[in-house]
Every structure is written in C-alpha cells, then in structure tokens.
mmCIF file of C-alpha atoms in Angstrom:
data_model
loop_
_atom_site.group_PDB
_atom_site.id
_atom_site.type_symbol
_atom_site.label_atom_id
_atom_site.label_comp_id
_atom_site.label_asym_id
_atom_site.label_seq_id
_atom_site.Cartn_x
_atom_site.Cartn_y
_atom_site.Cartn_z
ATOM 1 C CA MET A 1 -0.165 -0.221 0.050
ATOM 2 C CA GLU A 2 1.142 3.586 -0.920
ATOM 3 C CA PHE A 3 0.357 6.607 1.290
ATOM 4 C CA ASN A 4 1.389 9.708 -1.278
ATOM 5 C CA CYS A 5 1.418 13.034 0.903
ATOM 6 C CA TYR A 6 1.962 15.997 -1.881
ATOM 7 C CA GLN A 7 2.864 19.237 -0.620
ATOM 8 C CA LEU A 8 0.582 22.131 -1.953
ATOM 9 C CA GLU A 9 3.093 25.149 -0.952
ATOM 10 C CA ASP A 10 6.639 25.688 -0.654
ATOM 11 C CA ARG A 11 6.643 25.850 3.747
ATOM 12 C CA VAL A 12 3.678 23.036 4.953
ATOM 13 C CA PRO A 13 3.211 22.068 8.477
ATOM 14 C CA GLU A 14 5.633 19.030 9.993
ATOM 15 C CA ILE A 15 3.930 15.686 9.428
ATOM 16 C CA VAL A 16 5.515 13.119 12.471
ATOM 17 C CA PRO A 17 4.714 9.968 13.719
ATOM 18 C CA ALA A 18 2.076 9.978 16.198
ATOM 19 C CA GLY A 19 3.214 9.840 20.504
ATOM 20 C CA PHE A 20 1.364 8.178 22.727
ATOM 21 C CA LYS A 21 2.077 10.508 25.555
ATOM 22 C CA ARG A 22 -0.730 12.503 27.222
ATOM 23 C CA GLY A 23 -0.041 15.323 29.281
ATOM 24 C CA TRP A 24 -3.411 13.822 31.288
ATOM 25 C CA MET A 25 -2.265 10.874 31.683
ATOM 26 C CA ASP A 26 1.218 11.677 32.881
ATOM 27 C CA LYS A 27 -0.894 13.095 35.509
ATOM 28 C CA SER A 28 -3.300 10.153 36.577
ATOM 29 C CA GLU A 29 -1.943 8.676 40.479
ATOM 30 C CA ASN A 30 1.513 6.794 39.720
ATOM 31 C CA ARG A 31 0.299 6.926 35.449
ATOM 32 C CA SER A 32 -2.140 4.558 35.741
ATOM 33 C CA ALA A 33 -3.738 5.114 32.454
ATOM 34 C CA TYR A 34 -0.508 3.892 31.109
ATOM 35 C CA ARG A 35 -1.409 0.803 32.155
ATOM 36 C CA CYS A 36 -4.204 0.630 29.542
ATOM 37 C CA THR A 37 -2.453 -0.464 26.380
ATOM 38 C CA PRO A 38 -5.491 -0.086 23.984
ATOM 39 C CA MET A 39 -5.421 4.084 24.061
ATOM 40 C CA ILE A 40 -2.028 3.422 23.847
ATOM 41 C CA ILE A 41 -1.832 1.608 20.378
ATOM 42 C CA ALA A 42 -4.950 4.333 19.227
ATOM 43 C CA ASN A 43 -2.930 7.047 20.445
ATOM 44 C CA SER A 44 0.303 6.254 18.587
ATOM 45 C CA SER A 45 -1.883 4.666 15.380
ATOM 46 C CA GLY A 46 -1.581 7.356 13.019
ATOM 47 C CA TRP A 47 0.503 10.544 11.881
ATOM 48 C CA GLU A 48 0.461 13.905 13.863
ATOM 49 C CA ILE A 49 0.273 17.217 11.627
ATOM 50 C CA LEU A 50 1.778 19.826 13.871
ATOM 51 C CA LEU A 51 0.409 23.660 14.030
ATOM 52 C CA PRO A 52 3.298 26.004 13.031
ATOM 53 C CA ARG A 53 2.997 28.521 14.785
ATOM 54 C CA SER A 54 0.038 29.357 17.652
ATOM 55 C CA PHE A 55 -3.675 31.027 17.240
ATOM 56 C CA ARG A 56 -6.016 32.927 19.993
ATOM 57 C CA VAL A 57 -9.446 31.547 18.679
ATOM 58 C CA HIS A 58 -12.540 33.937 19.773
ATOM 59 C CA TRP A 59 -16.421 32.392 19.502
ATOM 60 C CA ASN A 60 -19.000 34.661 20.333
ATOM 61 C CA GLY A 61 -21.756 31.881 19.903
ATOM 62 C CA GLY A 62 -23.284 33.482 16.674
ATOM 63 C CA PRO A 63 -24.142 31.440 13.233
ATOM 64 C CA LYS A 64 -21.831 33.888 10.938
ATOM 65 C CA ARG A 65 -18.312 33.134 10.367
ATOM 66 C CA GLU A 66 -17.168 36.812 11.555
ATOM 67 C CA ASP A 67 -18.437 35.061 14.956
ATOM 68 C CA ILE A 68 -15.208 33.200 14.756
ATOM 69 C CA GLN A 69 -12.850 35.597 15.747
ATOM 70 C CA ILE A 70 -8.398 34.416 15.269
ATOM 71 C CA GLU A 71 -5.853 36.052 16.345
ATOM 72 C CA ALA A 72 -1.769 34.848 15.618
ATOM 73 C CA LEU A 73 -0.004 34.463 18.792
ATOM 74 C CA ASP A 74 3.402 34.781 17.021
ATOM 75 C CA ASP A 75 5.626 37.116 15.078
ATOM 76 C CA SER A 76 5.937 34.021 12.153
ATOM 77 C CA ASN A 77 5.092 35.216 8.824
ATOM 78 C CA TYR A 78 4.096 32.284 7.260
ATOM 79 C CA PHE A 79 1.187 30.135 6.782
ATOM 80 C CA LYS A 80 -0.873 33.360 7.501
ATOM 81 C CA TYR A 81 -4.263 31.504 6.129
ATOM 82 C CA LEU A 82 -3.465 28.273 8.211
ATOM 83 C CA ALA A 83 -6.831 28.598 10.645
ATOM 84 C CA THR A 84 -9.671 30.071 9.096
ATOM 85 C CA SER A 85 -13.809 30.692 9.903
ATOM 86 C CA HIS A 86 -15.145 29.172 6.734
ATOM 87 C CA PHE A 87 -18.017 27.227 7.230
ATOM 88 C CA GLY A 88 -19.785 29.701 10.447
ATOM 89 C CA GLY A 89 -21.941 28.010 12.856
ATOM 90 C CA GLY A 90 -18.787 27.844 15.534
ATOM 91 C CA VAL A 91 -16.509 25.488 13.028
ATOM 92 C CA LEU A 92 -13.190 26.588 12.898
ATOM 93 C CA THR A 93 -11.132 24.817 10.433
ATOM 94 C CA PHE A 94 -7.417 23.974 9.417
ATOM 95 C CA LEU A 95 -5.762 23.600 5.756
ATOM 96 C CA THR A 96 -3.459 20.940 5.806
ATOM 97 C CA GLY A 97 -1.604 21.979 3.080
ATOM 98 C CA TYR A 98 -1.112 18.255 1.590
ATOM 99 C CA LEU A 99 -3.457 16.693 -1.249
ATOM 100 C CA PHE A 100 -3.244 12.740 0.474
ATOM 101 C CA GLN A 101 -3.544 9.551 -2.023
ATOM 102 C CA THR A 102 -3.295 6.059 -1.294
ATOM 103 C CA SER A 103 -3.553 3.026 -2.780
ATOM 104 C CA LEU A 104 -7.172 1.485 -4.595
ATOM 105 C CA GLY A 105 -9.274 0.699 -1.882
ATOM 106 C CA TRP A 106 -7.279 2.342 1.118
ATOM 107 C CA THR A 107 -8.962 5.672 2.139
ATOM 108 C CA VAL A 108 -7.518 8.372 5.076
ATOM 109 C CA SER A 109 -9.311 8.831 8.358
ATOM 110 C CA VAL A 110 -8.915 12.275 9.613
ATOM 111 C CA ARG A 111 -9.327 13.817 13.409
ATOM 112 C CA GLY A 112 -7.981 15.059 15.893
ATOM 113 C CA ALA A 113 -5.045 13.403 17.967
ATOM 114 C CA PRO A 114 -7.156 9.978 20.162
ATOM 115 C CA ASN A 115 -7.549 10.607 23.481
ATOM 116 C CA TRP A 116 -6.296 14.408 23.967
ATOM 117 C CA PRO A 117 -8.789 16.243 24.694
ATOM 118 C CA LYS A 118 -9.523 20.030 24.443
ATOM 119 C CA ASP A 119 -11.292 22.277 26.544
ATOM 120 C CA GLY A 120 -14.280 24.046 24.679
ATOM 121 C CA VAL A 121 -13.806 22.385 21.004
ATOM 122 C CA THR A 122 -14.048 19.386 19.647
ATOM 123 C CA ALA A 123 -12.107 17.535 16.557
ATOM 124 C CA LEU A 124 -14.529 16.680 13.815
ATOM 125 C CA GLU A 125 -13.529 13.409 11.742
ATOM 126 C CA GLY A 126 -14.002 12.492 8.342
ATOM 127 C CA LEU A 127 -12.897 9.565 6.108
ATOM 128 C CA ILE A 128 -11.583 10.396 2.538
ATOM 129 C CA GLU A 129 -11.397 8.635 -0.686
ATOM 130 C CA SER A 130 -8.080 9.045 -0.883
ATOM 131 C CA ASP A 131 -7.140 6.026 -3.673
ATOM 132 C CA TRP A 132 -8.892 8.677 -6.156
ATOM 133 C CA LEU A 133 -9.160 12.299 -4.949
ATOM 134 C CA PRO A 134 -7.916 14.784 -6.726
ATOM 135 C CA PHE A 135 -7.834 17.626 -3.868
ATOM 136 C CA PRO A 136 -7.373 18.173 -0.775
ATOM 137 C CA PHE A 137 -9.420 18.008 2.164
ATOM 138 C CA ALA A 138 -9.586 20.494 5.398
ATOM 139 C CA MET A 139 -9.614 19.198 8.917
ATOM 140 C CA ASN A 140 -12.131 21.150 11.095
ATOM 141 C CA TRP A 141 -12.948 22.104 14.927
ATOM 142 C CA LEU A 142 -16.629 22.997 16.123
ATOM 143 C CA PHE A 143 -16.599 24.820 19.621
ATOM 144 C CA THR A 144 -18.869 23.429 21.791
ATOM 145 C CA ARG A 145 -19.909 26.464 23.986
ATOM 146 C CA PRO A 146 -18.638 30.500 23.594
ATOM 147 C CA GLY A 147 -15.450 31.172 24.586
ATOM 148 C CA THR A 148 -11.558 31.273 23.499
ATOM 149 C CA VAL A 149 -9.506 28.452 22.930
ATOM 150 C CA GLU A 150 -5.960 28.688 22.108
ATOM 151 C CA PHE A 151 -3.932 26.080 19.722
ATOM 152 C CA LEU A 152 -0.328 26.611 20.010
ATOM 153 C CA LYS A 153 3.007 25.828 17.850
ATOM 154 C CA GLY A 154 3.841 21.862 18.212
ATOM 155 C CA GLU A 155 -0.201 20.767 18.897
ATOM 156 C CA PRO A 156 -1.045 17.774 16.868
ATOM 157 C CA TYR A 157 -3.417 19.724 15.059
ATOM 158 C CA CYS A 158 -5.093 16.838 12.876
ATOM 159 C CA PHE A 159 -4.088 13.199 12.754
ATOM 160 C CA ILE A 160 -3.863 10.875 9.765
ATOM 161 C CA THR A 161 -4.559 7.037 9.724
ATOM 162 C CA PRO A 162 -4.591 5.351 6.560
ATOM 163 C CA VAL A 163 -7.641 2.302 6.259
ATOM 164 C CA PRO A 164 -8.766 -0.147 4.112
ATOM 165 C CA GLN A 165 -11.690 0.468 2.986
ATOM 166 C CA LEU A 166 -15.350 -2.299 4.344
ATOM 167 C CA ASP A 167 -17.933 -3.520 2.786
ATOM 168 C CA LEU A 168 -20.133 -2.321 6.351
ATOM 169 C CA GLU A 169 -23.153 -1.983 4.254
ATOM 170 C CA TYR A 170 -23.016 -6.266 4.799
ATOM 171 C CA LEU A 171 -21.705 -6.092 7.927
ATOM 172 C CA VAL A 172 -24.083 -7.638 9.649
ATOM 173 C CA PRO A 173 -23.491 -7.313 13.716
ATOM 174 C CA LYS A 174 -24.993 -10.491 15.326
ATOM 175 C CA ILE A 175 -26.169 -10.915 18.910
ATOM 176 C CA HIS A 176 -25.584 -14.103 20.974
ATOM 177 C CA SER A 177 -26.244 -15.602 24.317
ATOM 178 C CA ILE A 178 -22.431 -15.836 25.499
ATOM 179 C CA LYS A 179 -23.313 -19.179 27.023
ATOM 180 C CA SER A 180 -23.945 -20.546 23.289
ATOM 181 C CA ASN A 181 -20.501 -20.503 23.028
ATOM 182 C CA PRO A 182 -19.130 -22.619 26.196
ATOM 183 C CA GLU A 183 -15.244 -22.191 25.260
ATOM 184 C CA LEU A 184 -15.676 -18.281 25.379
ATOM 185 C CA HIS A 185 -18.009 -18.362 28.139
ATOM 186 C CA GLY A 186 -15.460 -20.302 30.137
ATOM 187 C CA GLU A 187 -12.861 -18.615 29.188
ATOM 188 C CA PHE A 188 -14.736 -15.634 30.558
ATOM 189 C CA GLN A 189 -16.239 -16.868 33.789
ATOM 190 C CA ALA A 190 -12.396 -17.503 34.780
ATOM 191 C CA TRP A 191 -11.421 -13.896 34.170
ATOM 192 C CA LYS A 192 -14.023 -12.860 36.405
ATOM 193 C CA LYS A 193 -13.371 -14.454 38.782
ATOM 194 C CA SER A 194 -10.089 -14.058 38.590
ATOM 195 C CA ARG A 195 -10.906 -9.905 38.188
ATOM 196 C CA LYS A 196 -12.820 -9.517 41.625
ATOM 197 C CA ASP A 197 -10.466 -11.585 43.183
ATOM 198 C CA PHE A 198 -7.246 -9.274 42.849
ATOM 199 C CA ASN A 199 -9.933 -6.060 43.424
ATOM 200 C CA ASP A 200 -10.810 -7.664 46.223
ATOM 201 C CA LYS A 201 -6.630 -8.622 46.757
ATOM 202 C CA LEU A 202 -6.438 -4.866 46.561
ATOM 203 C CA PHE A 203 -9.270 -3.135 48.759
ATOM 204 C CA GLN A 204 -7.691 -5.420 51.719
ATOM 205 C CA HIS A 205 -4.320 -3.824 50.977
ATOM 206 C CA ASP A 206 -2.654 -7.853 50.276
ATOM 207 C CA GLN A 207 0.665 -6.518 49.867
ATOM 208 C CA GLU A 208 1.403 -9.146 46.428
ATOM 209 C CA ALA A 209 -1.617 -7.759 45.087
ATOM 210 C CA LEU A 210 -0.436 -4.221 45.589
ATOM 211 C CA LYS A 211 2.934 -4.511 44.123
ATOM 212 C CA LYS A 212 1.896 -5.817 41.001
ATOM 213 C CA GLY A 213 -0.028 -3.348 40.885
ATOM 214 C CA TRP A 214 -2.863 -4.817 38.226
ATOM 215 C CA GLN A 215 -3.277 -7.737 36.036
ATOM 216 C CA ARG A 216 -1.260 -7.611 32.818
ATOM 217 C CA ASN A 217 -3.130 -10.627 30.583
ATOM 218 C CA TYR A 218 -4.098 -8.316 28.082
ATOM 219 C CA VAL A 219 -0.007 -7.092 27.672
ATOM 220 C CA ASN A 220 1.150 -10.553 27.956
ATOM 221 C CA GLY A 221 -1.446 -11.234 25.062
ATOM 222 C CA LYS A 222 -2.613 -14.289 27.499
ATOM 223 C CA THR A 223 -6.222 -15.403 28.792
ATOM 224 C CA MET A 224 -6.704 -16.390 32.032
ATOM 225 C CA LEU A 225 -6.736 -19.929 31.233
ATOM 226 C CA GLY A 226 -3.518 -19.506 28.758
ATOM 227 C CA THR A 227 -4.499 -18.927 25.398
ATOM 228 C CA SER A 228 -2.795 -16.790 23.329
ATOM 229 C CA SER A 229 -4.028 -13.904 21.983
ATOM 230 C CA SER A 230 -3.919 -12.939 18.084
ATOM 231 C CA PRO A 231 -0.619 -12.228 16.212
ATOM 232 C CA TYR A 232 -1.755 -9.213 15.612
ATOM 233 C CA HIS A 233 -1.036 -8.595 19.589
ATOM 234 C CA LYS A 234 0.887 -5.338 19.900
ATOM 235 C CA THR A 235 1.670 -3.887 23.308
ATOM 236 C CA LYS A 236 3.695 -0.317 21.530
ATOM 237 C CA LEU A 237 3.654 1.114 17.923
ATOM 238 C CA ARG A 238 5.683 3.748 16.133
ATOM 239 C CA VAL A 239 4.464 4.245 12.036
ATOM 240 C CA PRO A 240 7.511 5.199 10.163
ATOM 241 C CA ASP A 241 8.969 8.572 9.634
ATOM 242 C CA PRO A 242 7.809 10.219 6.387
ATOM 243 C CA ILE A 243 10.256 10.267 3.891
ATOM 244 C CA ILE A 244 10.762 13.265 0.986
ATOM 245 C CA VAL A 245 10.928 11.578 -1.687
ATOM 246 C CA ASP A 246 11.647 14.375 -4.802
ATOM 247 C CA SER A 247 12.635 18.163 -4.864
ATOM 248 C CA ILE A 248 15.189 20.238 -3.621
ATOM 249 C CA ALA A 249 12.642 22.832 -2.517
ATOM 250 C CA SER A 250 10.859 19.998 -0.642
ATOM 251 C CA ARG A 251 14.216 19.209 1.436
ATOM 252 C CA LYS A 252 14.842 23.269 1.945
ATOM 253 C CA THR A 253 11.692 23.290 3.264
ATOM 254 C CA VAL A 254 12.204 20.707 5.734
ATOM 255 C CA GLU A 255 15.397 22.554 6.452
ATOM 256 C CA GLU A 256 13.361 25.589 7.456
ATOM 257 C CA ARG A 257 10.581 24.280 9.320
ATOM 258 C CA SER A 258 13.297 22.740 11.943
ATOM 259 C CA LYS A 259 14.543 27.035 12.618
ATOM 260 C CA ASP A 260 11.117 27.836 12.394
ATOM 261 C CA ARG A 261 10.419 25.419 15.546
#
C-alpha cells in the first residue's frame, strides 16, 4: 500500500509519527493511565500534523463566519491562512497543506489526536476516499460553547491514519448469548473470577496484589486459561517517519521548518 503526501505549498506543516504520551495521562496517579494498552496503541496509530504557529480563537456563539475571530500569537509570517472561519456555526477550519493519495481500496481517517481532549472545542472526524481524490481536505474543529481557545505551535491539530475500505453495509452484527459459546464463556468466567479476586485483594491492601498493581493478561497477550492472543497483538506501536522523495524545494522546506520550530 502506498501513502503519498503531496505538498501544495513551499512551506507546509510538519507531519510526524504520533506519540503515545498525553499530559493528562502523565498526571494520573502513578501514571496508571499508561497501563491501558488499547489506549496507548490508539494514541500511536497514525501521523500527527503539527501547528507551525500559535493561535487564539474566540467564538461569540453566533452562526456567522465573522462570529469567530482568529488571532496569531507569534510573529511568524508564514501559514497566515492556516486557520480560517469558513463554514460559520462555530466551526474552525484548518488547512493541512497537503493532498493525500493512497492505493486503491484505502481511505484516510482524519480526526483529532486520540485521547487528547481540548476544553471548549472538539475535533470533527472524516473518512476521505483518498484512492481517487485529486484535491485536499480541511480539518475542522467545532466549538462546544462560546469562549476562547488557544491552539499552540507544535500541537497536533490533525491526525491521519490510512485504513482499508470496508463494505460495512454488508457486515451484520449478530447478538448471541455468551453461553452459546462454551469455550468463550469459560474464558470469560475465569477472567471474571480472577478480576474480582484481584480487586478484592487490592481493597484489602494485600501486599502481593499491591506490588503487582494490575493484572497484565492483555499486555502479555494471554487469556486467564493461558490461550494465546492473535498474532497481531501489540503493546507498542511507532509508525515510520515520512520520507521526502523528490524536489530540492522540499528538502529546503524541511530545513526551514526546523529553524522555525
């Protein structure tokens, strides 16, 4: 599968592999939020497009485009039109500076960085048919209430992940009683008992349980009965750095961007 990112300008925002760290996770008690492997993988499952300059954005609650006011917070002369009020209705629009194309049968998921809440606004999501599209898309954020929000230089404002196209219209969810699958039911009952016993020991301040901190079946890829996980099981993920394929102008752009940061 190919994932091509075509620069539309000489200077474009930087695309970097997504990191797994989050400020609120750092502040969790004993950094316990990092014990959640599915969340760590989600945080890392794509590439971040970083803001090349800082903005302060105010929405007065009105429906018109002019009801959003955008103020640059640094003296950069570049990326002047990166943030705009295009749609009205409290929607803030960012340009990416790229046209993305993928191989046939693949799309690009566009959203905010996973598990990165931002007070006062929420990232809108889209699924782009990038296997044929000859024009770019925009990244939109919706104010959740009137007020002022800051978007800071170096902060991810767009998160992209190529995903295969799926015929979801033909995928029918089937509801079963778990007892109809004796093997799965047995695995679930073993997990349920183990989970209760372990939590009871934690609440009783059992020293061995406190030392373990949490059960690691998911991290280790093992069920309570010792069954192995899928061969696709991961506990860490780091996607590759983008590669500049052509043009001297592109290489200069990277050098210039590094000076701007």
